[in-house]
JSON list of C-alpha atoms in Angstrom, two decimals:
[
{"chain": "A", "resi": 1, "resn": "MET", "atom": "CA", "xyz": [54.60, -26.19, 93.16]},
{"chain": "A", "resi": 2, "resn": "ILE", "atom": "CA", "xyz": [53.34, -24.66, 96.34]},
{"chain": "A", "resi": 3, "resn": "LYS", "atom": "CA", "xyz": [51.71, -21.59, 95.56]},
{"chain": "A", "resi": 4, "resn": "HIS", "atom": "CA", "xyz": [50.28, -20.58, 99.40]},
{"chain": "A", "resi": 5, "resn": "GLN", "atom": "CA", "xyz": [51.01, -21.62, 102.75]},
{"chain": "A", "resi": 6, "resn": "GLY", "atom": "CA", "xyz": [50.42, -20.80, 106.50]},
{"chain": "A", "resi": 7, "resn": "GLY", "atom": "CA", "xyz": [49.46, -21.72, 109.55]},
{"chain": "A", "resi": 8, "resn": "CYS", "atom": "CA", "xyz": [48.61, -20.95, 113.06]},
{"chain": "A", "resi": 9, "resn": "HIS", "atom": "CA", "xyz": [50.64, -18.92, 115.67]},
{"chain": "A", "resi": 10, "resn": "CYS", "atom": "CA", "xyz": [53.25, -21.01, 116.75]},
{"chain": "A", "resi": 11, "resn": "GLY", "atom": "CA", "xyz": [53.41, -23.48, 113.74]},
{"chain": "A", "resi": 12, "resn": "GLN", "atom": "CA", "xyz": [52.23, -26.75, 114.82]},
{"chain": "A", "resi": 13, "resn": "VAL", "atom": "CA", "xyz": [49.23, -26.47, 112.58]},
{"chain": "A", "resi": 14, "resn": "ARG", "atom": "CA", "xyz": [50.13, -26.09, 108.93]},
{"chain": "A", "resi": 15, "resn": "PHE", "atom": "CA", "xyz": [48.75, -25.74, 105.27]},
{"chain": "A", "resi": 16, "resn": "THR", "atom": "CA", "xyz": [50.26, -25.61, 101.92]},
{"chain": "A", "resi": 17, "resn": "THR", "atom": "CA", "xyz": [48.08, -25.33, 98.25]},
{"chain": "A", "resi": 18, "resn": "GLU", "atom": "CA", "xyz": [48.74, -25.18, 94.95]},
{"chain": "A", "resi": 19, "resn": "TYR", "atom": "CA", "xyz": [46.00, -23.25, 93.84]},
{"chain": "A", "resi": 20, "resn": "ASP", "atom": "CA", "xyz": [44.37, -19.86, 94.39]},
{"chain": "A", "resi": 21, "resn": "PRO", "atom": "CA", "xyz": [41.60, -19.49, 96.77]},
{"chain": "A", "resi": 22, "resn": "MET", "atom": "CA", "xyz": [38.06, -19.80, 94.93]},
{"chain": "A", "resi": 23, "resn": "MET", "atom": "CA", "xyz": [36.88, -17.02, 96.77]},
{"chain": "A", "resi": 24, "resn": "ILE", "atom": "CA", "xyz": [37.27, -15.16, 99.52]},
{"chain": "A", "resi": 25, "resn": "PHE", "atom": "CA", "xyz": [34.47, -13.91, 101.95]},
{"chain": "A", "resi": 26, "resn": "GLN", "atom": "CA", "xyz": [33.85, -11.94, 105.03]},
{"chain": "A", "resi": 27, "resn": "CYS", "atom": "CA", "xyz": [31.16, -13.64, 107.35]},
{"chain": "A", "resi": 28, "resn": "ASN", "atom": "CA", "xyz": [29.54, -11.27, 110.01]},
{"chain": "A", "resi": 29, "resn": "CYS", "atom": "CA", "xyz": [27.73, -14.32, 111.83]},
{"chain": "A", "resi": 30, "resn": "THR", "atom": "CA", "xyz": [27.42, -14.07, 115.57]},
{"chain": "A", "resi": 31, "resn": "ARG", "atom": "CA", "xyz": [29.32, -17.48, 115.53]},
{"chain": "A", "resi": 32, "resn": "CYS", "atom": "CA", "xyz": [32.43, -16.12, 113.66]},
{"chain": "A", "resi": 33, "resn": "ARG", "atom": "CA", "xyz": [32.00, -12.50, 115.41]},
{"chain": "A", "resi": 34, "resn": "ARG", "atom": "CA", "xyz": [32.67, -14.36, 118.99]},
{"chain": "A", "resi": 35, "resn": "MET", "atom": "CA", "xyz": [35.26, -17.10, 117.68]},
{"chain": "A", "resi": 36, "resn": "SER", "atom": "CA", "xyz": [37.29, -13.87, 116.19]},
{"chain": "A", "resi": 37, "resn": "GLY", "atom": "CA", "xyz": [36.65, -10.77, 117.38]},
{"chain": "A", "resi": 38, "resn": "THR", "atom": "CA", "xyz": [34.60, -8.92, 115.04]},
{"chain": "A", "resi": 39, "resn": "VAL", "atom": "CA", "xyz": [34.01, -10.64, 111.52]},
{"chain": "A", "resi": 40, "resn": "SER", "atom": "CA", "xyz": [35.81, -13.58, 109.91]},
{"chain": "A", "resi": 41, "resn": "VAL", "atom": "CA", "xyz": [37.39, -13.21, 106.35]},
{"chain": "A", "resi": 42, "resn": "GLY", "atom": "CA", "xyz": [37.96, -16.65, 104.97]},
{"chain": "A", "resi": 43, "resn": "ALA", "atom": "CA", "xyz": [39.52, -18.34, 101.79]},
{"chain": "A", "resi": 44, "resn": "MET", "atom": "CA", "xyz": [37.33, -20.90, 100.28]},
{"chain": "A", "resi": 45, "resn": "PHE", "atom": "CA", "xyz": [39.26, -24.19, 98.63]},
{"chain": "A", "resi": 46, "resn": "GLY", "atom": "CA", "xyz": [38.07, -27.63, 97.98]},
{"chain": "A", "resi": 47, "resn": "SER", "atom": "CA", "xyz": [38.70, -29.95, 100.43]},
{"chain": "A", "resi": 48, "resn": "SER", "atom": "CA", "xyz": [40.82, -31.87, 98.15]},
{"chain": "A", "resi": 49, "resn": "GLU", "atom": "CA", "xyz": [43.43, -28.75, 97.41]},
{"chain": "A", "resi": 50, "resn": "VAL", "atom": "CA", "xyz": [44.45, -28.11, 100.71]},
{"chain": "A", "resi": 51, "resn": "LYS", "atom": "CA", "xyz": [47.49, -30.51, 102.61]},
{"chain": "A", "resi": 52, "resn": "ILE", "atom": "CA", "xyz": [47.14, -29.78, 106.44]},
{"chain": "A", "resi": 53, "resn": "THR", "atom": "CA", "xyz": [50.08, -30.73, 108.19]},
{"chain": "A", "resi": 54, "resn": "GLY", "atom": "CA", "xyz": [50.05, -31.04, 112.36]},
{"chain": "A", "resi": 55, "resn": "THR", "atom": "CA", "xyz": [46.77, -32.36, 113.99]},
{"chain": "A", "resi": 56, "resn": "PRO", "atom": "CA", "xyz": [44.10, -29.69, 115.03]},
{"chain": "A", "resi": 57, "resn": "LYS", "atom": "CA", "xyz": [41.41, -30.11, 117.54]},
{"chain": "A", "resi": 58, "resn": "GLU", "atom": "CA", "xyz": [37.90, -29.67, 115.44]},
{"chain": "A", "resi": 59, "resn": "TYR", "atom": "CA", "xyz": [35.04, -27.91, 117.75]},
{"chain": "A", "resi": 60, "resn": "THR", "atom": "CA", "xyz": [32.12, -28.25, 115.95]},
{"chain": "A", "resi": 61, "resn": "CYS", "atom": "CA", "xyz": [29.05, -26.16, 116.03]},
{"chain": "A", "resi": 62, "resn": "ASN", "atom": "CA", "xyz": [25.53, -24.89, 114.37]},
{"chain": "A", "resi": 63, "resn": "GLY", "atom": "CA", "xyz": [26.51, -22.21, 111.46]},
{"chain": "A", "resi": 64, "resn": "GLY", "atom": "CA", "xyz": [24.09, -19.66, 110.35]},
{"chain": "A", "resi": 65, "resn": "SER", "atom": "CA", "xyz": [22.54, -21.82, 107.40]},
{"chain": "A", "resi": 66, "resn": "GLY", "atom": "CA", "xyz": [21.29, -24.28, 110.62]},
{"chain": "A", "resi": 67, "resn": "MET", "atom": "CA", "xyz": [23.70, -26.50, 109.74]},
{"chain": "A", "resi": 68, "resn": "LEU", "atom": "CA", "xyz": [27.21, -27.89, 111.43]},
{"chain": "A", "resi": 69, "resn": "VAL", "atom": "CA", "xyz": [30.61, -26.29, 110.97]},
{"chain": "A", "resi": 70, "resn": "HIS", "atom": "CA", "xyz": [33.63, -28.12, 112.11]},
{"chain": "A", "resi": 71, "resn": "ASN", "atom": "CA", "xyz": [35.78, -25.31, 113.01]},
{"chain": "A", "resi": 72, "resn": "HIS", "atom": "CA", "xyz": [39.96, -26.74, 113.51]},
{"chain": "A", "resi": 73, "resn": "PHE", "atom": "CA", "xyz": [42.02, -25.18, 115.86]},
{"chain": "A", "resi": 74, "resn": "CYS", "atom": "CA", "xyz": [46.04, -25.41, 116.82]},
{"chain": "A", "resi": 75, "resn": "THR", "atom": "CA", "xyz": [45.99, -27.51, 120.42]},
{"chain": "A", "resi": 76, "resn": "GLU", "atom": "CA", "xyz": [48.79, -25.22, 121.54]},
{"chain": "A", "resi": 77, "resn": "CYS", "atom": "CA", "xyz": [48.45, -21.79, 120.72]},
{"chain": "A", "resi": 78, "resn": "GLY", "atom": "CA", "xyz": [44.32, -21.81, 120.28]},
{"chain": "A", "resi": 79, "resn": "THR", "atom": "CA", "xyz": [44.27, -20.30, 116.68]},
{"chain": "A", "resi": 80, "resn": "ARG", "atom": "CA", "xyz": [41.29, -21.39, 114.39]},
{"chain": "A", "resi": 81, "resn": "VAL", "atom": "CA", "xyz": [42.90, -22.31, 111.13]},
{"chain": "A", "resi": 82, "resn": "TYR", "atom": "CA", "xyz": [40.20, -23.62, 109.16]},
{"chain": "A", "resi": 83, "resn": "THR", "atom": "CA", "xyz": [36.32, -24.29, 108.71]},
{"chain": "A", "resi": 84, "resn": "MET", "atom": "CA", "xyz": [34.72, -27.35, 106.77]},
{"chain": "A", "resi": 85, "resn": "PRO", "atom": "CA", "xyz": [30.90, -26.34, 106.86]},
{"chain": "A", "resi": 86, "resn": "GLU", "atom": "CA", "xyz": [28.79, -29.00, 106.25]},
{"chain": "A", "resi": 87, "resn": "ALA", "atom": "CA", "xyz": [26.34, -26.51, 104.03]},
{"chain": "A", "resi": 88, "resn": "MET", "atom": "CA", "xyz": [28.98, -26.63, 101.82]},
{"chain": "A", "resi": 89, "resn": "GLU", "atom": "CA", "xyz": [30.65, -30.22, 101.54]},
{"chain": "A", "resi": 90, "resn": "GLY", "atom": "CA", "xyz": [33.56, -30.33, 99.82]},
{"chain": "A", "resi": 91, "resn": "PHE", "atom": "CA", "xyz": [34.81, -27.14, 100.24]},
{"chain": "A", "resi": 92, "resn": "MET", "atom": "CA", "xyz": [36.86, -25.64, 103.59]},
{"chain": "A", "resi": 93, "resn": "GLY", "atom": "CA", "xyz": [37.72, -21.69, 104.41]},
{"chain": "A", "resi": 94, "resn": "ILE", "atom": "CA", "xyz": [40.98, -21.09, 105.60]},
{"chain": "A", "resi": 95, "resn": "THR", "atom": "CA", "xyz": [41.34, -18.13, 108.07]},
{"chain": "A", "resi": 96, "resn": "LEU", "atom": "CA", "xyz": [42.91, -15.49, 105.80]},
{"chain": "A", "resi": 97, "resn": "GLY", "atom": "CA", "xyz": [44.93, -14.16, 108.68]},
{"chain": "A", "resi": 98, "resn": "ALA", "atom": "CA", "xyz": [46.68, -17.59, 108.85]},
{"chain": "A", "resi": 99, "resn": "PHE", "atom": "CA", "xyz": [48.01, -17.49, 105.50]},
{"chain": "A", "resi": 100, "resn": "ASP", "atom": "CA", "xyz": [51.72, -16.22, 105.31]},
{"chain": "A", "resi": 101, "resn": "ASP", "atom": "CA", "xyz": [51.06, -14.27, 102.66]},
{"chain": "A", "resi": 102, "resn": "SER", "atom": "CA", "xyz": [47.56, -12.55, 103.39]},
{"chain": "A", "resi": 103, "resn": "LEU", "atom": "CA", "xyz": [48.39, -8.97, 102.44]},
{"chain": "A", "resi": 104, "resn": "GLN", "atom": "CA", "xyz": [47.83, -10.04, 98.84]},
{"chain": "A", "resi": 105, "resn": "PHE", "atom": "CA", "xyz": [43.90, -11.01, 99.74]},
{"chain": "A", "resi": 106, "resn": "GLU", "atom": "CA", "xyz": [40.64, -8.88, 99.89]},
{"chain": "A", "resi": 107, "resn": "PRO", "atom": "CA", "xyz": [37.12, -10.18, 100.47]},
{"chain": "A", "resi": 108, "resn": "ARG", "atom": "CA", "xyz": [34.91, -9.61, 97.45]},
{"chain": "A", "resi": 109, "resn": "ALA", "atom": "CA", "xyz": [31.49, -11.38, 98.99]},
{"chain": "A", "resi": 110, "resn": "GLU", "atom": "CA", "xyz": [30.23, -10.65, 102.74]},
{"chain": "A", "resi": 111, "resn": "ILE", "atom": "CA", "xyz": [27.26, -13.23, 104.39]},
{"chain": "A", "resi": 112, "resn": "PHE", "atom": "CA", "xyz": [25.02, -12.36, 107.31]},
{"chain": "A", "resi": 113, "resn": "ALA", "atom": "CA", "xyz": [25.38, -8.40, 106.37]},
{"chain": "A", "resi": 114, "resn": "ASN", "atom": "CA", "xyz": [22.54, -7.79, 108.13]},
{"chain": "A", "resi": 115, "resn": "TYR", "atom": "CA", "xyz": [24.55, -8.60, 111.53]},
{"chain": "A", "resi": 116, "resn": "LYS", "atom": "CA", "xyz": [27.81, -6.59, 110.19]},
{"chain": "A", "resi": 117, "resn": "MET", "atom": "CA", "xyz": [29.00, -4.02, 112.95]},
{"chain": "A", "resi": 118, "resn": "LYS", "atom": "CA", "xyz": [27.61, -0.81, 111.76]},
{"chain": "A", "resi": 119, "resn": "TRP", "atom": "CA", "xyz": [31.09, 0.92, 112.34]},
{"chain": "A", "resi": 120, "resn": "LEU", "atom": "CA", "xyz": [32.99, -1.82, 109.99]},
{"chain": "A", "resi": 121, "resn": "SER", "atom": "CA", "xyz": [33.35, -0.63, 106.17]},
{"chain": "A", "resi": 122, "resn": "ASP", "atom": "CA", "xyz": [35.45, -1.97, 103.23]},
{"chain": "A", "resi": 123, "resn": "ASN", "atom": "CA", "xyz": [37.50, -0.34, 100.81]},
{"chain": "A", "resi": 124, "resn": "GLY", "atom": "CA", "xyz": [35.26, -1.09, 98.11]},
{"chain": "A", "resi": 125, "resn": "CYS", "atom": "CA", "xyz": [36.35, -4.85, 97.47]},
{"chain": "A", "resi": 126, "resn": "ILE", "atom": "CA", "xyz": [33.15, -6.45, 98.18]},
{"chain": "A", "resi": 127, "resn": "LYS", "atom": "CA", "xyz": [31.11, -6.86, 94.78]},
{"chain": "A", "resi": 128, "resn": "GLU", "atom": "CA", "xyz": [28.56, -9.23, 96.54]},
{"chain": "A", "resi": 129, "resn": "SER", "atom": "CA", "xyz": [26.52, -8.76, 100.03]},
{"chain": "A", "resi": 130, "resn": "PHE", "atom": "CA", "xyz": [24.20, -11.39, 101.14]},
{"chain": "A", "resi": 131, "resn": "GLU", "atom": "CA", "xyz": [22.05, -10.19, 104.28]},
{"chain": "A", "resi": 132, "resn": "GLU", "atom": "CA", "xyz": [21.64, -14.24, 105.44]},
{"chain": "A", "resi": 133, "resn": "GLY", "atom": "CA", "xyz": [23.89, -17.25, 104.49]},
{"chain": "A", "resi": 134, "resn": "ALA", "atom": "CA", "xyz": [23.34, -17.48, 100.69]},
{"chain": "A", "resi": 135, "resn": "VAL", "atom": "CA", "xyz": [24.75, -20.82, 100.70]},
{"chain": "A", "resi": 136, "resn": "ALA", "atom": "CA", "xyz": [23.47, -21.46, 96.77]},
{"chain": "A", "resi": 137, "resn": "GLU", "atom": "CA", "xyz": [24.68, -17.88, 95.79]},
{"chain": "A", "resi": 138, "resn": "ARG", "atom": "CA", "xyz": [28.16, -18.95, 97.56]},
{"chain": "A", "resi": 139, "resn": "ILE", "atom": "CA", "xyz": [28.40, -22.11, 95.81]},
{"chain": "A", "resi": 140, "resn": "GLN", "atom": "CA", "xyz": [27.41, -20.53, 92.52]},
{"chain": "A", "resi": 141, "resn": "LEU", "atom": "CA", "xyz": [29.90, -17.54, 93.13]},
{"chain": "A", "resi": 142, "resn": "LEU", "atom": "CA", "xyz": [32.75, -20.75, 93.76]},
{"chain": "A", "resi": 143, "resn": "MET", "atom": "CA", "xyz": [31.62, -22.19, 90.80]},
{"chain": "A", "resi": 144, "resn": "GLU", "atom": "CA", "xyz": [32.24, -18.79, 88.63]},
{"chain": "A", "resi": 145, "resn": "ASN", "atom": "CA", "xyz": [35.42, -18.26, 90.07]},
{"chain": "A", "resi": 146, "resn": "LEU", "atom": "CA", "xyz": [36.46, -21.49, 89.97]},
{"chain": "A", "resi": 147, "resn": "GLU", "atom": "CA", "xyz": [36.72, -20.96, 86.31]},
{"chain": "A", "resi": 148, "resn": "GLN", "atom": "CA", "xyz": [38.58, -17.82, 86.15]},
{"chain": "A", "resi": 149, "resn": "ARG", "atom": "CA", "xyz": [41.38, -18.84, 88.51]},
{"chain": "A", "resi": 150, "resn": "GLY", "atom": "CA", "xyz": [44.90, -19.49, 88.12]}
]
């Protein structure tokens, strides 16, 4: 049964999943800021938990970890739908704004907090904040959340 779905602005790239996200996080790194305008908020899933339809274009760049991040965009409307960071092999981050039901989600953790725009604040939902990429800490949070999700 499909639990969540979404896609790009024009609908050419879509995704479905039967799972809740393992974690919602906010990334403040300069790469994400340049790609999204201010900050990127993503929902993490195991790569095998999400079905993608359509053919996105891949743009690969160095992430804050120093490892490659594979960004997947719609070739028609340019929406970045998901990323696959090599630092977290086997996981994918779906851009929160790409969900059809995105209003129900809030980030629990933020990374690269030392690059966060000074005027940006949250409503108290951020429980974990890491100045750098905190790959090991993010994987630990993912594993903890994996045990708790429905």
